[in-house]
Amino acid sequence: MKIPMPDLDDEFDEFGDRIVRPIIDREEVSADGRRTQYLKNMGEYSAYTKQVSRNRDARMLENGEIDELGLRKKNDAFFGYDFSKVRIVAIGDKKYEDID
């Protein structure tokens, strides 16, 4: 997946925070054609994109566009999953019965 690049004219996002743009350090293509981009500023870029997502969620809550249950559904990959039916069969390459 190619990292999306914001418009170069934009310096601040909709919340007034300075946009952190990804700085691509290098790019590798695997034998099966998958492209991987490595960033120089991965930590800073990741923190920025997470904060923008949190800010948008907060704005949606404040405006009544979504309620808390809807927000949980939106952000939780396991929302509504019944873990009482889950069974651990292995950890790593070891079967559960073989672990001390």
mmCIF file of C-alpha atoms in Angstrom:
data_model
loop_
_atom_site.group_PDB
_atom_site.id
_atom_site.type_symbol
_atom_site.label_atom_id
_atom_site.label_comp_id
_atom_site.label_asym_id
_atom_site.label_seq_id
_atom_site.Cartn_x
_atom_site.Cartn_y
_atom_site.Cartn_z
ATOM 1 C CA MET A 1 0.000 0.000 0.000
ATOM 2 C CA LYS A 2 1.333 3.384 -0.944
ATOM 3 C CA ILE A 3 1.282 5.945 1.873
ATOM 4 C CA PRO A 4 -1.144 8.793 1.081
ATOM 5 C CA MET A 5 0.500 12.161 0.698
ATOM 6 C CA PRO A 6 -1.505 15.242 1.751
ATOM 7 C CA ASP A 7 -1.637 18.276 -0.543
ATOM 8 C CA LEU A 8 1.693 20.042 -0.402
ATOM 9 C CA ASP A 9 -0.028 23.422 -0.002
ATOM 10 C CA ASP A 10 -1.633 22.331 3.288
ATOM 11 C CA GLU A 11 0.484 23.110 6.323
ATOM 12 C CA PHE A 12 -2.159 22.599 9.044
ATOM 13 C CA ASP A 13 -4.976 20.071 9.381
ATOM 14 C CA GLU A 14 -8.618 20.854 10.145
ATOM 15 C CA PHE A 15 -7.833 20.996 13.881
ATOM 16 C CA GLY A 16 -5.061 23.562 13.511
ATOM 17 C CA ASP A 17 -2.243 21.103 14.111
ATOM 18 C CA ARG A 18 0.811 21.114 11.866
ATOM 19 C CA ILE A 19 0.612 18.236 9.388
ATOM 20 C CA VAL A 20 3.296 15.587 9.779
ATOM 21 C CA ARG A 21 4.148 14.220 6.363
ATOM 22 C CA PRO A 22 5.717 10.791 5.912
ATOM 23 C CA ILE A 23 9.394 10.887 4.955
ATOM 24 C CA ILE A 24 10.164 7.771 2.933
ATOM 25 C CA ASP A 25 13.607 6.424 3.805
ATOM 26 C CA ARG A 26 13.614 3.503 1.396
ATOM 27 C CA GLU A 27 11.301 1.238 -0.552
ATOM 28 C CA GLU A 28 11.571 -2.493 -1.161
ATOM 29 C CA VAL A 29 9.698 -4.742 -3.562
ATOM 30 C CA SER A 30 9.388 -8.405 -2.590
ATOM 31 C CA ALA A 31 9.633 -11.301 -5.039
ATOM 32 C CA ASP A 32 5.831 -11.514 -5.193
ATOM 33 C CA GLY A 33 5.543 -7.816 -6.095
ATOM 34 C CA ARG A 34 4.534 -6.363 -2.730
ATOM 35 C CA ARG A 35 6.003 -2.950 -2.075
ATOM 36 C CA THR A 36 7.074 -1.901 1.425
ATOM 37 C CA GLN A 37 7.919 1.680 2.297
ATOM 38 C CA TYR A 38 10.096 2.430 5.331
ATOM 39 C CA LEU A 39 9.771 5.847 6.937
ATOM 40 C CA LYS A 40 12.417 7.941 8.650
ATOM 41 C CA ASN A 41 9.763 9.493 10.874
ATOM 42 C CA MET A 42 7.491 6.470 11.469
ATOM 43 C CA GLY A 43 6.929 7.192 15.177
ATOM 44 C CA GLU A 44 6.058 10.836 14.653
ATOM 45 C CA TYR A 45 3.896 10.128 11.580
ATOM 46 C CA SER A 46 2.045 7.299 13.336
ATOM 47 C CA ALA A 47 1.381 9.417 16.446
ATOM 48 C CA TYR A 48 0.073 12.253 14.268
ATOM 49 C CA THR A 49 -2.311 10.064 12.244
ATOM 50 C CA LYS A 50 -3.640 8.430 15.430
ATOM 51 C CA GLN A 51 -4.257 11.840 17.015
ATOM 52 C CA VAL A 52 -6.112 13.079 13.923
ATOM 53 C CA SER A 53 -8.333 9.988 14.128
ATOM 54 C CA ARG A 54 -9.008 10.638 17.834
ATOM 55 C CA ASN A 55 -9.816 14.293 17.114
ATOM 56 C CA ARG A 56 -12.272 13.311 14.374
ATOM 57 C CA ASP A 57 -13.934 10.765 16.673
ATOM 58 C CA ALA A 58 -14.276 13.401 19.415
ATOM 59 C CA ARG A 59 -15.793 15.885 16.956
ATOM 60 C CA MET A 60 -18.296 13.261 15.750
ATOM 61 C CA LEU A 61 -19.302 12.583 19.373
ATOM 62 C CA GLU A 62 -19.688 16.297 20.125
ATOM 63 C CA ASN A 63 -21.784 16.900 16.987
ATOM 64 C CA GLY A 64 -24.003 13.900 17.703
ATOM 65 C CA GLU A 65 -23.016 12.192 14.435
ATOM 66 C CA ILE A 66 -22.173 9.050 16.401
ATOM 67 C CA ASP A 67 -22.884 7.758 19.898
ATOM 68 C CA GLU A 68 -20.519 5.879 22.214
ATOM 69 C CA LEU A 69 -21.776 2.480 21.047
ATOM 70 C CA GLY A 70 -21.278 3.468 17.411
ATOM 71 C CA LEU A 71 -17.782 4.687 18.233
ATOM 72 C CA ARG A 72 -16.939 1.364 19.882
ATOM 73 C CA LYS A 73 -18.197 -0.494 16.811
ATOM 74 C CA LYS A 74 -16.149 1.771 14.547
ATOM 75 C CA ASN A 75 -12.870 1.386 16.447
ATOM 76 C CA ASP A 76 -13.006 -2.132 17.914
ATOM 77 C CA ALA A 77 -12.110 -4.954 15.521
ATOM 78 C CA PHE A 78 -13.531 -7.502 17.978
ATOM 79 C CA PHE A 79 -16.740 -5.633 18.922
ATOM 80 C CA GLY A 80 -19.577 -8.074 19.468
ATOM 81 C CA TYR A 81 -17.344 -11.140 19.271
ATOM 82 C CA ASP A 82 -18.221 -13.815 21.818
ATOM 83 C CA PHE A 83 -14.906 -14.842 23.387
ATOM 84 C CA SER A 84 -16.580 -17.490 25.554
ATOM 85 C CA LYS A 85 -16.428 -19.791 22.517
ATOM 86 C CA VAL A 86 -12.703 -19.223 21.930
ATOM 87 C CA ARG A 87 -10.271 -22.044 22.571
ATOM 88 C CA ILE A 88 -6.465 -21.733 22.655
ATOM 89 C CA VAL A 89 -4.996 -24.568 20.623
ATOM 90 C CA ALA A 90 -1.412 -23.358 20.162
ATOM 91 C CA ILE A 91 0.976 -20.614 21.164
ATOM 92 C CA GLY A 92 3.587 -20.006 18.516
ATOM 93 C CA ASP A 93 4.629 -23.356 17.146
ATOM 94 C CA LYS A 94 3.739 -25.327 20.294
ATOM 95 C CA LYS A 95 0.460 -27.068 20.951
ATOM 96 C CA TYR A 96 -1.265 -25.842 24.104
ATOM 97 C CA GLU A 97 -0.954 -29.278 25.757
ATOM 98 C CA ASP A 98 2.840 -29.249 25.281
ATOM 99 C CA ILE A 99 3.430 -25.948 27.096
ATOM 100 C CA ASP A 100 4.788 -26.211 30.673
#
